Coordinates of C-alpha atoms in Angstrom, one line a residue:
Chain A
M1 CA 56.6 -48.9 -98.5
T2 CA 54.4 -50.0 -101.2
V3 CA 54.8 -52.4 -104.0
A4 CA 56.2 -50.6 -107.1
R5 CA 54.4 -51.1 -110.3
N6 CA 56.9 -53.1 -112.2
N7 CA 57.4 -55.3 -109.1
K8 CA 53.6 -56.0 -109.2
F9 CA 54.1 -57.1 -112.8
I10 CA 56.9 -59.5 -111.8
L11 CA 54.9 -60.9 -108.9
F12 CA 51.8 -61.3 -111.1
T13 CA 53.9 -63.2 -113.7
L14 CA 55.3 -65.4 -111.0
V15 CA 51.8 -66.2 -109.7
L16 CA 50.7 -67.1 -113.3
L17 CA 53.7 -69.4 -113.8
F18 CA 53.2 -71.0 -110.5
P19 CA 50.5 -73.5 -111.4
I20 CA 52.4 -74.4 -114.6
L21 CA 55.5 -75.3 -112.6
C22 CA 53.4 -77.2 -110.1
G23 CA 51.9 -79.1 -113.1
M24 CA 55.3 -79.9 -114.5
H25 CA 56.4 -81.2 -111.1
L26 CA 53.3 -83.3 -110.7
F27 CA 53.7 -85.0 -114.0
A28 CA 57.5 -85.1 -114.2
G29 CA 58.0 -88.5 -112.6
E30 CA 59.0 -91.7 -114.5
I31 CA 55.5 -93.2 -114.4
T32 CA 53.1 -91.2 -116.6
V33 CA 49.8 -90.2 -115.1
S34 CA 46.9 -88.2 -116.5
F35 CA 45.3 -85.0 -115.4
S36 CA 42.0 -86.8 -114.6
D37 CA 43.9 -89.2 -112.3
F38 CA 45.0 -86.1 -110.4
W39 CA 41.5 -84.8 -109.9
N40 CA 40.2 -88.3 -109.0
S41 CA 43.0 -88.9 -106.5
V42 CA 42.0 -85.8 -104.6
L43 CA 38.2 -85.8 -105.0
N44 CA 37.1 -89.4 -105.3
Y45 CA 40.1 -91.5 -104.4
N46 CA 40.1 -95.1 -105.4
D47 CA 43.0 -97.0 -103.8
E48 CA 43.0 -99.8 -106.3
N49 CA 43.9 -97.4 -109.2
T50 CA 47.7 -97.4 -109.3
S51 CA 48.0 -94.0 -111.0
Q52 CA 45.8 -92.4 -108.4
T53 CA 47.8 -94.0 -105.6
I54 CA 51.0 -92.7 -107.0
I55 CA 49.6 -89.2 -107.2
R56 CA 48.0 -89.2 -103.8
E57 CA 50.7 -91.0 -101.9
F58 CA 53.8 -89.7 -103.6
R59 CA 53.4 -86.8 -106.0
I60 CA 51.0 -84.5 -104.1
P61 CA 52.9 -84.8 -100.8
R62 CA 56.2 -84.2 -102.6
L63 CA 54.8 -81.2 -104.5
T64 CA 53.4 -79.7 -101.3
M65 CA 56.6 -80.2 -99.4
G66 CA 58.6 -78.7 -102.3
I67 CA 56.5 -75.6 -102.2
L68 CA 56.5 -75.2 -98.5
A69 CA 60.2 -76.1 -98.0
G70 CA 61.4 -73.7 -100.7
G71 CA 59.0 -70.9 -99.6
G72 CA 59.4 -71.4 -95.9
L73 CA 63.2 -71.6 -95.8
S74 CA 63.5 -68.6 -98.0
I75 CA 61.2 -66.5 -95.7
A76 CA 63.1 -67.8 -92.7
G77 CA 66.4 -66.7 -94.5
L78 CA 64.9 -63.3 -95.2
F79 CA 64.0 -62.8 -91.5
M80 CA 67.5 -63.8 -90.4
Q81 CA 69.2 -61.5 -93.0
T82 CA 67.1 -58.4 -92.0
M83 CA 67.2 -59.2 -88.3
F84 CA 71.0 -59.5 -88.2
N85 CA 71.6 -57.0 -91.0
N86 CA 73.6 -59.6 -92.7
P87 CA 73.2 -60.7 -96.4
L88 CA 74.8 -64.1 -95.7
A89 CA 72.6 -65.1 -92.8
G90 CA 70.2 -68.0 -93.1
P91 CA 68.7 -70.7 -91.0
Y92 CA 71.2 -73.3 -92.2
I93 CA 74.4 -71.3 -91.9
L94 CA 73.4 -69.9 -88.5
G95 CA 72.9 -73.5 -87.2
I96 CA 69.1 -73.3 -86.7
N97 CA 68.7 -76.5 -88.8
S98 CA 71.4 -78.2 -86.7
G99 CA 69.4 -77.5 -83.6
S100 CA 66.6 -79.5 -85.2
S101 CA 68.9 -82.2 -86.3
L102 CA 70.4 -82.6 -82.8
F103 CA 67.0 -82.8 -81.1
V104 CA 65.6 -85.1 -83.8
A105 CA 68.7 -87.4 -83.4
F106 CA 68.2 -87.5 -79.7
S107 CA 64.5 -88.3 -79.9
V108 CA 64.9 -90.9 -82.7
M109 CA 67.7 -92.7 -80.9
T110 CA 66.1 -92.8 -77.5
G111 CA 63.7 -95.3 -78.9
I112 CA 60.9 -94.0 -76.7
P113 CA 57.7 -94.6 -78.7
F114 CA 56.3 -91.0 -78.4
L115 CA 59.6 -89.4 -79.4
T116 CA 60.0 -91.6 -82.4
S117 CA 56.5 -90.9 -83.6
N118 CA 55.9 -88.2 -86.1
L119 CA 54.5 -85.8 -83.6
G120 CA 57.5 -86.4 -81.4
T121 CA 59.9 -85.8 -84.2
I122 CA 58.2 -82.5 -85.2
S123 CA 58.1 -81.3 -81.6
S124 CA 61.8 -82.1 -81.2
A125 CA 62.6 -80.3 -84.4
L126 CA 60.6 -77.2 -83.4
I127 CA 62.1 -77.1 -79.9
G128 CA 65.6 -77.6 -81.3
A129 CA 65.2 -74.9 -83.9
F130 CA 63.9 -72.5 -81.3
I131 CA 66.6 -73.1 -78.7
F132 CA 69.4 -72.8 -81.3
G133 CA 67.6 -69.6 -82.6
L134 CA 67.8 -68.2 -79.1
I135 CA 71.5 -69.2 -78.8
I136 CA 72.3 -67.4 -82.0
L137 CA 70.3 -64.4 -80.9
S138 CA 72.2 -64.1 -77.6
F139 CA 75.5 -64.4 -79.4
S140 CA 74.4 -61.6 -81.8
Y141 CA 74.4 -59.3 -78.8
L142 CA 78.0 -60.3 -77.9
V143 CA 79.7 -60.1 -81.3
K144 CA 79.9 -57.0 -83.4
S145 CA 81.1 -58.4 -86.7
H146 CA 78.8 -60.1 -89.3
I147 CA 81.4 -62.7 -90.1
S148 CA 81.8 -63.7 -86.4
L149 CA 78.2 -64.5 -86.1
L150 CA 78.3 -66.7 -89.2
L151 CA 81.4 -68.4 -87.8
I152 CA 79.6 -69.1 -84.6
G153 CA 76.6 -70.5 -86.5
I154 CA 79.0 -72.8 -88.5
M155 CA 80.7 -73.9 -85.3
L156 CA 77.3 -74.7 -83.8
G157 CA 76.7 -76.8 -86.9
S158 CA 80.0 -78.7 -86.5
F159 CA 79.5 -79.1 -82.8
T160 CA 76.1 -80.7 -83.2
S161 CA 77.1 -82.9 -86.1
A162 CA 79.9 -84.2 -83.9
I163 CA 77.5 -85.1 -81.2
V164 CA 75.1 -86.6 -83.7
S165 CA 77.9 -88.9 -85.1
I166 CA 78.6 -90.0 -81.5
L167 CA 75.0 -90.8 -81.0
Q168 CA 75.0 -92.7 -84.3
T169 CA 77.8 -95.0 -83.2
M170 CA 75.8 -95.9 -80.1
S171 CA 72.5 -96.5 -81.9
E172 CA 70.7 -99.6 -83.2
P173 CA 71.1 -100.4 -87.0
N174 CA 67.4 -99.6 -87.6
Q175 CA 67.6 -96.2 -85.9
L176 CA 70.8 -95.5 -87.7
K177 CA 69.3 -96.1 -91.1
L178 CA 66.3 -94.0 -90.2
F179 CA 68.4 -91.1 -89.2
T180 CA 71.0 -91.4 -92.0
M181 CA 68.2 -91.3 -94.5
W182 CA 66.8 -88.3 -92.8
T183 CA 70.0 -86.3 -92.9
M184 CA 70.2 -86.8 -96.7
G185 CA 67.1 -84.8 -97.1
S186 CA 64.0 -85.8 -99.0
L187 CA 60.7 -84.3 -100.0
Q188 CA 59.3 -87.8 -100.0
Q189 CA 58.9 -88.6 -96.4
V190 CA 55.5 -87.1 -95.9
E191 CA 52.2 -89.0 -96.1
Y192 CA 49.1 -87.5 -97.6
T193 CA 47.2 -87.6 -94.3
E194 CA 49.9 -85.5 -92.6
L195 CA 49.6 -82.7 -95.1
P196 CA 46.7 -80.8 -93.4
M197 CA 48.7 -80.4 -90.2
I198 CA 51.8 -79.3 -91.9
I199 CA 49.9 -76.8 -94.0
L200 CA 48.2 -75.5 -90.9
F201 CA 51.6 -74.9 -89.3
F202 CA 52.6 -73.0 -92.4
I203 CA 49.5 -70.8 -92.5
V204 CA 50.2 -69.9 -88.9
G205 CA 53.8 -69.1 -89.5
I206 CA 53.2 -67.1 -92.7
G207 CA 50.1 -65.4 -91.2
L208 CA 52.3 -64.2 -88.3
S209 CA 54.9 -63.1 -90.8
L210 CA 52.5 -60.5 -92.1
F211 CA 52.7 -58.6 -88.8
M212 CA 56.4 -58.6 -89.0
I213 CA 56.5 -56.6 -92.2
K214 CA 56.4 -53.2 -90.6
P215 CA 59.1 -54.0 -87.9
L216 CA 61.2 -55.6 -90.6
N217 CA 61.0 -52.6 -92.8
A218 CA 62.2 -50.5 -89.9
L219 CA 65.0 -53.0 -88.8
V220 CA 66.5 -52.5 -92.3
I221 CA 68.1 -49.2 -91.0
G222 CA 69.4 -50.8 -87.9
E223 CA 68.3 -51.7 -84.4
S224 CA 68.9 -48.4 -82.7
Q225 CA 67.0 -46.5 -85.4
A226 CA 64.1 -49.0 -85.3
L227 CA 63.9 -48.2 -81.6
T228 CA 63.5 -44.5 -82.2
L229 CA 60.8 -45.3 -84.7
G230 CA 58.8 -46.9 -81.9
I231 CA 59.5 -50.6 -82.7
H232 CA 59.8 -52.9 -79.7
V233 CA 62.9 -54.5 -81.1
K234 CA 63.3 -57.1 -78.3
Y235 CA 59.8 -58.6 -78.8
V236 CA 60.2 -58.4 -82.6
R237 CA 63.4 -60.4 -82.5
L238 CA 61.8 -63.1 -80.3
A239 CA 58.8 -63.2 -82.7
L240 CA 61.1 -63.5 -85.7
I241 CA 63.0 -66.3 -84.1
S242 CA 59.8 -68.1 -83.2
I243 CA 58.4 -67.9 -86.7
T244 CA 61.8 -69.0 -88.1
A245 CA 61.7 -72.0 -85.7
I246 CA 58.2 -73.0 -86.9
L247 CA 59.1 -72.8 -90.6
T248 CA 62.6 -74.3 -90.3
G249 CA 61.7 -76.8 -87.7
I250 CA 58.8 -78.3 -89.5
I251 CA 60.7 -78.5 -92.8
T252 CA 63.7 -80.0 -91.1
A253 CA 61.6 -82.5 -89.3
Y254 CA 60.0 -83.8 -92.5
C255 CA 62.6 -83.1 -95.2
G256 CA 65.9 -83.2 -93.3
P257 CA 68.4 -80.4 -93.3
I258 CA 68.2 -78.5 -96.6
A259 CA 71.1 -76.2 -97.2
F260 CA 71.6 -72.8 -98.9
V261 CA 68.0 -72.2 -100.0
G262 CA 67.3 -69.8 -97.1
L263 CA 70.6 -68.0 -97.8
A264 CA 70.5 -67.8 -101.6
V265 CA 66.9 -67.1 -102.4
P266 CA 66.4 -63.9 -100.4
N267 CA 69.5 -62.4 -102.1
I268 CA 68.1 -63.4 -105.5
V269 CA 64.8 -61.9 -104.6
K270 CA 66.4 -58.6 -103.6
M271 CA 68.3 -58.5 -106.8
I272 CA 65.2 -59.0 -108.9
F273 CA 62.9 -56.7 -107.0
K274 CA 65.4 -54.1 -106.0
T275 CA 63.5 -53.0 -102.9
Q276 CA 63.5 -53.3 -99.2
S277 CA 59.7 -53.4 -98.9
H278 CA 59.2 -56.6 -96.9
L279 CA 55.8 -57.2 -98.3
T280 CA 57.2 -57.6 -101.7
L281 CA 60.2 -59.5 -100.4
L282 CA 58.0 -61.9 -98.4
I283 CA 55.8 -62.7 -101.3
G284 CA 58.8 -62.9 -103.6
C285 CA 60.7 -65.2 -101.3
F286 CA 57.8 -67.6 -101.0
L287 CA 57.3 -67.7 -104.8
I288 CA 60.9 -67.8 -105.9
G289 CA 61.8 -70.1 -103.1
S290 CA 59.1 -72.6 -104.2
F291 CA 60.2 -72.2 -107.8
F292 CA 63.8 -72.9 -106.9
M293 CA 62.9 -76.0 -104.8
L294 CA 60.4 -77.4 -107.4
T295 CA 62.9 -76.9 -110.2
C296 CA 65.6 -78.7 -108.2
D297 CA 63.2 -81.5 -107.5
I298 CA 62.1 -81.8 -111.2
I299 CA 65.8 -82.2 -112.1
I300 CA 66.1 -84.9 -109.5
Q301 CA 63.0 -86.7 -110.8
V302 CA 64.2 -86.5 -114.4
L303 CA 67.6 -87.9 -113.5
E304 CA 66.1 -90.5 -111.0
S305 CA 66.4 -93.4 -113.5
T306 CA 70.1 -92.8 -113.9
I307 CA 71.3 -91.4 -110.6
H308 CA 69.6 -90.7 -107.3
I309 CA 70.6 -87.2 -106.0
P310 CA 69.5 -86.3 -102.5
I311 CA 67.8 -82.9 -102.4
N312 CA 70.2 -81.5 -99.9
A313 CA 73.1 -82.3 -102.3
L314 CA 71.5 -80.5 -105.2
T315 CA 70.6 -77.4 -103.3
S316 CA 74.2 -77.2 -102.0
I317 CA 75.7 -77.7 -105.5
I318 CA 73.7 -74.8 -106.8
G319 CA 73.7 -72.7 -103.6
A320 CA 77.3 -72.8 -102.5
P321 CA 78.8 -71.2 -105.7
F322 CA 76.1 -68.6 -105.5
V323 CA 77.1 -67.7 -102.0
I324 CA 80.6 -67.2 -103.2
V325 CA 79.3 -64.9 -105.8
I326 CA 77.5 -62.8 -103.2
V327 CA 80.6 -62.7 -101.0
L328 CA 82.7 -61.4 -104.0
K329 CA 80.0 -58.9 -105.0
R330 CA 79.0 -57.5 -101.7
L331 CA 81.5 -58.2 -99.0
A332 CA 84.9 -58.2 -100.8
Chain B
M1 CA 58.8 -27.6 -74.7
I2 CA 61.5 -29.3 -72.7
E3 CA 62.0 -28.5 -69.0
L4 CA 64.9 -29.8 -67.2
N5 CA 64.5 -29.5 -63.4
G6 CA 67.4 -30.2 -61.1
I7 CA 68.8 -33.0 -63.3
E8 CA 71.9 -35.0 -62.6
I9 CA 73.1 -36.8 -65.6
G10 CA 75.0 -40.0 -65.4
Y11 CA 75.1 -43.7 -66.2
K12 CA 76.4 -45.7 -63.2
K13 CA 78.5 -42.7 -62.2
R14 CA 77.5 -39.0 -62.1
L15 CA 78.7 -37.0 -65.0
F16 CA 77.2 -33.5 -64.6
S17 CA 74.3 -31.7 -63.3
I18 CA 72.1 -29.1 -65.0
E19 CA 70.9 -25.8 -63.7
D20 CA 67.1 -25.5 -64.5
I21 CA 66.9 -25.0 -68.2
Q22 CA 64.0 -24.7 -70.6
L23 CA 64.4 -25.5 -74.3
S24 CA 61.8 -24.1 -76.5
K25 CA 60.2 -24.6 -80.0
G26 CA 61.6 -22.8 -83.0
K27 CA 65.2 -22.9 -81.8
V28 CA 68.4 -24.8 -82.5
Y29 CA 70.6 -25.7 -79.6
S30 CA 74.2 -26.8 -80.1
L31 CA 75.4 -29.2 -77.4
I32 CA 79.1 -28.8 -76.8
G33 CA 81.5 -30.5 -74.5
S34 CA 84.8 -32.4 -74.5
N35 CA 85.0 -36.2 -75.2
G36 CA 83.7 -38.1 -72.3
A37 CA 81.9 -35.1 -70.8
G38 CA 78.6 -36.8 -71.3
K39 CA 77.0 -35.5 -74.4
T40 CA 75.8 -38.9 -75.6
T41 CA 74.5 -39.8 -72.1
F42 CA 72.7 -36.5 -72.0
L43 CA 71.0 -37.1 -75.4
K44 CA 70.1 -40.7 -74.3
T45 CA 68.6 -39.3 -71.1
L46 CA 66.5 -36.8 -73.1
Q47 CA 65.2 -39.7 -75.2
G48 CA 64.2 -41.5 -72.1
N49 CA 66.7 -44.4 -72.7
I50 CA 68.6 -43.6 -69.5
T51 CA 67.0 -42.4 -66.3
P52 CA 68.5 -39.3 -64.8
L53 CA 70.1 -39.9 -61.4
N54 CA 68.1 -37.0 -60.0
G55 CA 65.5 -34.5 -61.0
Q56 CA 62.9 -34.7 -63.8
I57 CA 62.6 -34.0 -67.5
L58 CA 59.3 -32.7 -68.7
I59 CA 58.3 -32.7 -72.3
N60 CA 55.1 -30.8 -72.9
K61 CA 54.6 -30.9 -69.1
T62 CA 54.8 -34.7 -69.0
E63 CA 57.7 -36.6 -67.5
V64 CA 59.6 -38.3 -70.2
Q65 CA 59.9 -41.6 -68.2
L66 CA 56.2 -42.0 -68.4
F67 CA 56.1 -42.0 -72.3
D68 CA 55.7 -45.4 -73.9
R69 CA 57.8 -46.3 -76.9
L70 CA 55.2 -45.2 -79.4
K71 CA 54.5 -41.9 -77.8
L72 CA 58.3 -41.3 -77.6
S73 CA 58.7 -42.0 -81.3
Q74 CA 55.9 -39.5 -82.0
T75 CA 57.7 -36.9 -79.8
I76 CA 61.4 -37.2 -80.4
S77 CA 63.2 -38.2 -83.6
F78 CA 66.9 -39.0 -83.8
V79 CA 69.5 -38.6 -86.5
N80 CA 72.8 -40.5 -86.3
S81 CA 76.1 -39.0 -87.1
K82 CA 76.3 -41.3 -90.1
F83 CA 73.9 -43.3 -92.2
D84 CA 75.7 -45.6 -94.6
G85 CA 72.8 -46.3 -96.8
V86 CA 71.2 -49.8 -97.3
D87 CA 71.2 -51.8 -100.5
Y88 CA 68.1 -51.4 -102.5
L89 CA 66.6 -49.0 -100.0
R90 CA 65.3 -45.9 -102.0
V91 CA 65.4 -42.4 -100.6
Y92 CA 61.6 -42.2 -100.7
D93 CA 61.1 -45.4 -98.8
Y94 CA 63.8 -44.4 -96.3
V95 CA 62.1 -41.1 -95.6
G96 CA 58.8 -43.0 -95.5
L97 CA 60.1 -45.0 -92.6
G98 CA 59.7 -41.8 -90.6
R99 CA 56.0 -42.6 -90.7
T100 CA 56.4 -45.9 -88.9
P101 CA 54.9 -44.6 -85.6
Y102 CA 51.7 -43.6 -87.4
T103 CA 51.0 -46.4 -89.9
N104 CA 48.8 -49.4 -89.5
A105 CA 50.0 -52.9 -88.6
L106 CA 51.1 -53.6 -92.1
G107 CA 53.1 -50.3 -92.3
R108 CA 51.3 -49.1 -95.4
L109 CA 51.6 -45.4 -96.2
S110 CA 48.3 -43.6 -96.5
E111 CA 47.8 -40.7 -98.9
K112 CA 48.3 -38.3 -96.0
D113 CA 51.6 -40.1 -95.1
Q114 CA 52.8 -39.9 -98.7
K115 CA 52.0 -36.2 -98.7
I116 CA 54.1 -35.7 -95.5
V117 CA 57.0 -37.7 -97.0
E118 CA 56.9 -35.5 -100.1
N119 CA 56.8 -32.3 -98.1
A120 CA 59.8 -33.5 -96.1
L121 CA 61.7 -34.2 -99.3
T122 CA 60.8 -30.8 -100.7
E123 CA 61.7 -29.1 -97.5
L124 CA 65.3 -30.3 -97.9
N125 CA 65.4 -29.9 -101.7
I126 CA 66.1 -33.6 -102.3
K127 CA 62.8 -34.5 -104.0
H128 CA 64.8 -35.2 -107.2
L129 CA 66.6 -38.0 -105.3
S130 CA 63.4 -39.8 -104.3
C131 CA 64.1 -42.8 -106.5
Y132 CA 67.8 -43.1 -105.9
F133 CA 69.1 -45.9 -103.8
T134 CA 70.5 -44.6 -100.5
T135 CA 73.8 -46.3 -101.2
K136 CA 74.3 -44.2 -104.3
L137 CA 74.1 -40.8 -102.6
S138 CA 76.9 -38.6 -101.5
D139 CA 77.6 -38.3 -97.7
G140 CA 75.9 -34.9 -97.7
E141 CA 72.8 -36.0 -99.6
R142 CA 72.5 -39.1 -97.3
Q143 CA 72.6 -36.8 -94.2
L144 CA 69.9 -34.6 -95.8
A145 CA 67.8 -37.8 -96.4
A146 CA 68.3 -38.8 -92.8
I147 CA 67.0 -35.3 -91.7
A148 CA 64.1 -35.6 -94.0
R149 CA 63.2 -38.9 -92.4
A150 CA 63.3 -37.2 -89.0
I151 CA 61.0 -34.5 -90.3
S152 CA 58.5 -36.9 -91.8
Q153 CA 58.3 -38.4 -88.3
E154 CA 56.5 -35.1 -87.3
T155 CA 58.0 -34.9 -83.8
D156 CA 58.3 -31.7 -81.8
I157 CA 61.9 -32.5 -80.9
I158 CA 64.7 -33.5 -83.3
I159 CA 68.0 -34.7 -81.8
L160 CA 71.0 -35.0 -84.0
D161 CA 74.2 -36.6 -82.8
E162 CA 77.2 -35.0 -84.5
P163 CA 75.4 -34.8 -87.8
T164 CA 78.2 -32.9 -89.5
A165 CA 81.1 -35.0 -88.4
F166 CA 81.6 -36.7 -91.7
L167 CA 80.7 -33.8 -94.0
D168 CA 82.8 -31.4 -96.0
Y169 CA 82.6 -27.6 -95.2
A170 CA 79.9 -26.8 -97.7
N171 CA 77.6 -29.6 -96.5
R172 CA 78.2 -28.7 -92.9
K173 CA 77.1 -25.2 -93.5
L174 CA 74.1 -26.5 -95.5
V175 CA 73.0 -28.9 -92.8
M176 CA 73.1 -26.1 -90.1
R177 CA 71.3 -23.7 -92.3
E178 CA 68.6 -26.3 -93.0
M179 CA 68.2 -27.0 -89.3
K180 CA 67.8 -23.3 -88.5
K181 CA 65.2 -23.0 -91.2
I182 CA 63.3 -26.1 -90.1
A183 CA 63.3 -25.0 -86.5
S184 CA 61.7 -21.7 -87.3
E185 CA 59.4 -22.7 -90.1
L186 CA 58.1 -25.9 -88.6
Q187 CA 58.4 -24.8 -85.0
K188 CA 60.6 -27.6 -83.8
C189 CA 63.0 -27.8 -80.9
I190 CA 66.3 -29.1 -82.4
I191 CA 69.3 -30.2 -80.4
I192 CA 72.6 -30.9 -82.2
S193 CA 75.7 -32.2 -80.5
S194 CA 78.8 -31.1 -82.2
H195 CA 82.6 -30.7 -81.9
D196 CA 82.6 -28.0 -84.5
L197 CA 82.7 -24.8 -82.4
D198 CA 83.2 -22.4 -85.3
L199 CA 80.2 -23.9 -87.2
C200 CA 77.9 -23.6 -84.1
L201 CA 79.0 -20.0 -83.4
E202 CA 78.8 -19.0 -87.1
S203 CA 75.3 -20.5 -87.4
E204 CA 74.1 -18.4 -84.5
T205 CA 72.5 -21.2 -82.6
D206 CA 72.0 -21.2 -78.8
I207 CA 74.8 -23.0 -77.1
L208 CA 74.5 -25.7 -74.4
V209 CA 78.0 -26.3 -73.0
I210 CA 79.1 -28.8 -70.4
N211 CA 81.3 -26.8 -68.0
K212 CA 84.3 -28.9 -67.4
E213 CA 85.2 -27.4 -64.0
L214 CA 81.8 -26.9 -62.5
K215 CA 80.4 -30.1 -64.0
T216 CA 77.2 -28.4 -65.1
L217 CA 75.4 -27.7 -68.3
Q218 CA 75.1 -24.1 -69.1
H219 CA 72.9 -22.4 -71.6
F220 CA 74.0 -19.3 -73.6
I221 CA 71.6 -17.5 -76.0
S222 CA 73.0 -17.1 -79.5
N223 CA 75.7 -14.5 -80.0
T224 CA 76.5 -14.0 -76.3
L225 CA 79.6 -16.2 -76.2
S226 CA 83.0 -15.8 -77.9
K227 CA 85.0 -18.8 -79.1
E228 CA 87.7 -18.2 -76.5
K229 CA 85.1 -18.2 -73.7
L230 CA 83.5 -21.3 -75.0
I231 CA 86.8 -23.1 -75.1
E232 CA 87.6 -21.9 -71.6
I233 CA 84.3 -23.3 -70.3
G234 CA 84.1 -26.6 -72.1
F235 CA 87.7 -27.8 -72.7

């Protein structure tokens, strides 16, 4: 499958708009900063200049996490939807986030220094996402209906949140605060110096995704047909779960659980591009996912002086009604 | 093309055995048998998904069990009894998926691949549907698209599992006519499982029937079997 001409045009337009939206996001906050502050904060940083500090310590990490979280979760959602042939699948609804939450809760609340460190939290989130991905994958072999798999995912979510609340009652006030803040979701938890590692993880995840395009295209017509087309479906599924775990895990570790992006964006992308070519869908998901996330975060920044909205709340407010629309349109 | 030597078909328990049979290129074989006789198991065995309990299946002189998945996909293509269509999947892209065993790691269709896809569409007279979404086709058109996909896979063998089960009379005739044409024009070995005795006999295909009493698969050349006899053997 190739990228159709008008889809190339849409992608091109999105790429052109991308830096504009990034700029709007960078300069949307309450404190006004200039463009030269931005360059200086990156190229010759002076930590006595407040504007530069704001950009380097707050704005750039927040922008980067917005792009990666939106793009990454959308790609993870696309993978889940194609893999399970289910337009309502996504990392959040299938409980893959909750795997991360559970493991992060455990590691934060143990109080063991390594586990409460950043690297410890990321590792826990990745492992949790991967294990819960495997759980959902094994359930997918047992249940036939699409809805059943979603229900199992939601139950995994309820189950883990119950365990997490029990953990919370047993924990120290400090840890409790740390974890509660985390569950509300935020793009603001990352430090500038951590960005290279996070970006590296993403490059690996998205680089591996490129090799999934061909199997994903074949999986569109079902697992048994993909097999007769020479696709090693078992390995492909494991690879897809691993990439999803990397993308979802790292976002969940730093931003907390973010709902509905992974579910809603791939559906929007398919409606816009009207194709099943996963090369187009992959690029589309990254771009539109980032757009969605940055737009949400700009809204949050603009309203920040009046009301503080956690990112997870805003994505749910927009995403949940959208999911109902999809259900009415496609599954009713 | 396909040689079956002393095969016993079964999955966990033995279903039937096969007298030595050779299936050749350029022919259509209708596989007939009652429910539960083992048609599906037989087709799966041919595709190397199930190991025969005994004997060996040779495809072009090589045992099918020794084929890896890629080689299999370049040798045997498979058409389901029903393809429901997929949202936003266009006929052209669907038929293009038949090229999956030949494309590079990114799955991009080369010019040669595109040519093959277009030929497959032309062969089945559905080129005008290229840009339609697979969900917007009639059942008959969708089945033709599925067959075009199998043709673009350029395999010597095409297996169809009850391809006419969900079609009306005219489309059933059309599918069988197309399969006969493809078999002789493109020199393919085509095996079709079916419950439609009249259709298979009318279409003058060879008949493979699972004998209910003897538990064997028997081969009859076209026009050598009456409907009464066929019912007597198979049901």
